[in-house]
Amino acid sequence: MSSLYLDYFGLSLPPFSITPDPEFFFDGGSLFIEELLYACVQREGIVLLTGEVGSGKTLLTRVLLSRLPDTVDTVYLPNPAFSRDEIIDVIARDLGLTSTGTGLESLQHELIRRHVNGRQVMVLIDEAHTMPGDAIEEIRRLSNLETDHCKLVQIILCGQPELDTLLATPAMRQVRDRVVYRFRLKNMPRIEAARYLNHRLRIAGWHEGPLFSAAAMKRLLNDANGRARRLNLIADKSLLAAYAEGKKQVSAHHVKIAIGDVGTNFSSSSLSKYIWPAATALLLSTTLLIWHFK
């Protein structure tokens, strides 16, 4: 739907897509990403990154992966629903080992070989809170592989706060003891959230005055409460509502429509009565133009 309003507002990219795109990364002037990057190349133990749904974890991990030194070989597991017997084999195959003999011992030999050649291996597991406990225990065993000076593999566990709860259980004590760095993504403060929205608009090609009125921005910030994904969803649908009404600035009214629509299906949403007539008119005019030049 975002593509409907791009030309109308003079934008080159969808400013509020919920697809994680490192080009839109906003650090708010903090050193969070630098601190995370530092922790991930120390090879001292497990790094833990947690945050609520929609806090920007996946985007942060993609930015992290793009900024790692060239000497780091990465294994990224976005959906780690693997058993204890599967997790090591999956990592081994991702590092190029054959399907035969991909157990922990074979993986250790490969890690040593890469270490001798000046390579570092990092395994980043997203949605780690969904992992079975025995699979996490196997990851702990993997993190035990080391030389006299450093770990042979750097483990990063990324997930929702349930991951903290899981690791706090007595059964996970040994895993918990291996965690050397903990990072927690929190909701953005109000001022930072406003800067976040304006940053994304600039990246998307907006260089004029405020696209959201003061009242619209206030209502959006109040509802989203600093949650990145909700900020994006409401801002995107607010622009869509303004476009559908032929307005060049988003008002509080448009934000209200968007808030009511978030989490519903477009086909039965309050935006439908605005969007589909506009889309139909656009399609009709395009069809007539094509017919005219036949």
CSV table of N, CA and C in Angstrom, one decimal, residues 38-48 71-76 111-112 115 119-125 139-147 150-158 178-181:
chain,number,residue,atom,x,y,z
A,38,TYR,N,31.3,-4.1,19.7
A,38,TYR,CA,32.5,-4.3,20.6
A,38,TYR,C,32.4,-5.7,21.3
A,39,ALA,N,31.2,-5.9,21.9
A,39,ALA,CA,31.0,-7.1,22.6
A,39,ALA,C,31.0,-8.4,21.7
A,40,CYS,N,30.6,-8.2,20.5
A,40,CYS,CA,30.5,-9.3,19.6
A,40,CYS,C,31.8,-9.8,19.0
A,41,VAL,N,32.9,-9.0,19.1
A,41,VAL,CA,34.2,-9.3,18.6
A,41,VAL,C,35.2,-9.7,19.6
A,42,GLN,N,34.8,-9.7,20.9
A,42,GLN,CA,35.7,-9.9,22.0
A,42,GLN,C,36.0,-11.4,22.2
A,43,ARG,N,35.1,-12.3,21.8
A,43,ARG,CA,35.2,-13.7,21.9
A,43,ARG,C,35.4,-14.2,23.3
A,44,GLU,N,34.6,-13.6,24.2
A,44,GLU,CA,34.7,-13.9,25.6
A,44,GLU,C,33.6,-14.8,26.2
A,45,GLY,N,32.5,-14.9,25.5
A,45,GLY,CA,31.4,-15.7,25.9
A,45,GLY,C,30.1,-15.3,25.2
A,46,ILE,N,29.0,-15.7,25.7
A,46,ILE,CA,27.7,-15.5,25.1
A,46,ILE,C,27.2,-14.0,25.3
A,47,VAL,N,26.7,-13.4,24.2
A,47,VAL,CA,26.2,-12.1,24.2
A,47,VAL,C,24.6,-12.2,24.1
A,48,LEU,N,23.9,-11.5,25.0
A,48,LEU,CA,22.5,-11.6,25.0
A,48,LEU,C,21.9,-10.3,24.6
A,71,THR,N,37.1,-10.1,8.7
A,71,THR,CA,37.7,-11.4,9.2
A,71,THR,C,36.6,-12.3,9.9
A,72,VAL,N,35.4,-11.8,10.0
A,72,VAL,CA,34.4,-12.6,10.8
A,72,VAL,C,33.5,-13.3,9.8
A,73,ASP,N,33.4,-14.6,10.0
A,73,ASP,CA,32.5,-15.5,9.3
A,73,ASP,C,31.2,-15.7,10.1
A,74,THR,N,30.1,-15.4,9.5
A,74,THR,CA,28.8,-15.4,10.3
A,74,THR,C,27.9,-16.5,9.9
A,75,VAL,N,27.2,-17.1,11.0
A,75,VAL,CA,26.1,-18.0,10.8
A,75,VAL,C,24.9,-17.3,11.4
A,76,TYR,N,23.9,-17.0,10.6
A,76,TYR,CA,22.7,-16.4,11.1
A,76,TYR,C,21.5,-17.3,11.0
A,111,LEU,N,36.4,-25.0,13.3
A,111,LEU,CA,36.7,-23.7,14.0
A,111,LEU,C,38.1,-23.5,14.3
A,112,ILE,N,38.8,-24.5,14.6
A,112,ILE,CA,40.3,-24.4,14.9
A,112,ILE,C,41.0,-24.0,13.6
A,115,HIS,N,40.4,-20.4,12.9
A,115,HIS,CA,41.1,-19.6,13.9
A,115,HIS,C,42.6,-19.5,13.5
A,119,ARG,N,40.6,-16.3,11.0
A,119,ARG,CA,39.2,-16.0,10.9
A,119,ARG,C,38.5,-16.2,12.2
A,120,GLN,N,37.4,-15.4,12.4
A,120,GLN,CA,36.6,-15.5,13.6
A,120,GLN,C,35.2,-16.0,13.2
A,121,VAL,N,34.6,-16.9,13.9
A,121,VAL,CA,33.3,-17.4,13.6
A,121,VAL,C,32.3,-16.8,14.6
A,122,MET,N,31.2,-16.3,14.1
A,122,MET,CA,30.1,-15.7,15.0
A,122,MET,C,28.8,-16.4,14.6
A,123,VAL,N,28.1,-16.9,15.6
A,123,VAL,CA,26.8,-17.5,15.4
A,123,VAL,C,25.7,-16.6,16.0
A,124,LEU,N,24.8,-16.0,15.2
A,124,LEU,CA,23.8,-15.1,15.7
A,124,LEU,C,22.5,-15.8,15.6
A,125,ILE,N,21.8,-16.1,16.7
A,125,ILE,CA,20.5,-16.8,16.8
A,125,ILE,C,19.4,-15.8,17.1
A,139,ILE,N,24.1,-25.2,22.6
A,139,ILE,CA,24.8,-24.0,22.2
A,139,ILE,C,25.8,-23.6,23.3
A,140,ARG,N,25.5,-23.9,24.6
A,140,ARG,CA,26.4,-23.7,25.7
A,140,ARG,C,27.7,-24.6,25.5
A,141,ARG,N,27.4,-25.8,25.1
A,141,ARG,CA,28.6,-26.7,24.9
A,141,ARG,C,29.5,-26.2,23.7
A,142,LEU,N,28.8,-25.6,22.7
A,142,LEU,CA,29.5,-25.0,21.6
A,142,LEU,C,30.4,-23.8,22.1
A,143,SER,N,29.8,-23.0,23.0
A,143,SER,CA,30.5,-21.8,23.5
A,143,SER,C,31.7,-22.2,24.4
A,144,ASN,N,31.7,-23.5,24.8
A,144,ASN,CA,32.9,-23.9,25.6
A,144,ASN,C,34.1,-24.2,24.8
A,145,LEU,N,34.0,-24.3,23.5
A,145,LEU,CA,35.2,-24.5,22.7
A,145,LEU,C,36.1,-23.3,22.6
A,146,GLU,N,37.3,-23.5,23.0
A,146,GLU,CA,38.2,-22.3,23.1
A,146,GLU,C,39.6,-22.7,23.0
A,147,THR,N,40.5,-21.6,22.7
A,147,THR,CA,41.9,-21.8,22.8
A,147,THR,C,42.4,-21.3,24.1
A,150,CYS,N,41.1,-17.3,23.6
A,150,CYS,CA,39.7,-16.8,23.3
A,150,CYS,C,38.8,-18.0,22.9
A,151,LYS,N,37.5,-17.6,22.8
A,151,LYS,CA,36.5,-18.6,22.4
A,151,LYS,C,36.7,-18.9,20.9
A,152,LEU,N,36.5,-20.1,20.4
A,152,LEU,CA,36.5,-20.4,19.0
A,152,LEU,C,35.3,-19.9,18.3
A,153,VAL,N,34.2,-19.7,19.0
A,153,VAL,CA,33.0,-19.2,18.3
A,153,VAL,C,32.3,-18.2,19.2
A,154,GLN,N,31.9,-17.1,18.7
A,154,GLN,CA,31.1,-16.1,19.4
A,154,GLN,C,29.6,-16.3,19.2
A,155,ILE,N,28.9,-16.5,20.3
A,155,ILE,CA,27.5,-16.8,20.3
A,155,ILE,C,26.7,-15.5,20.7
A,156,ILE,N,25.7,-15.1,19.8
A,156,ILE,CA,24.8,-14.0,20.2
A,156,ILE,C,23.4,-14.6,20.2
A,157,LEU,N,22.7,-14.5,21.3
A,157,LEU,CA,21.3,-14.9,21.5
A,157,LEU,C,20.5,-13.7,21.5
A,158,CYS,N,19.5,-13.6,20.5
A,158,CYS,CA,18.7,-12.5,20.4
A,158,CYS,C,17.2,-12.9,20.5
A,178,ARG,N,27.5,-18.4,31.3
A,178,ARG,CA,28.3,-18.1,30.1
A,178,ARG,C,28.0,-16.7,29.5
A,179,VAL,N,27.0,-16.1,29.9
A,179,VAL,CA,26.6,-14.8,29.4
A,179,VAL,C,27.5,-13.7,29.9
A,180,VAL,N,28.3,-13.0,29.1
A,180,VAL,CA,29.2,-12.0,29.5
A,180,VAL,C,28.8,-10.6,29.2
A,181,TYR,N,27.9,-10.4,28.2
A,181,TYR,CA,27.3,-9.1,27.9
A,181,TYR,C,25.8,-9.2,27.7
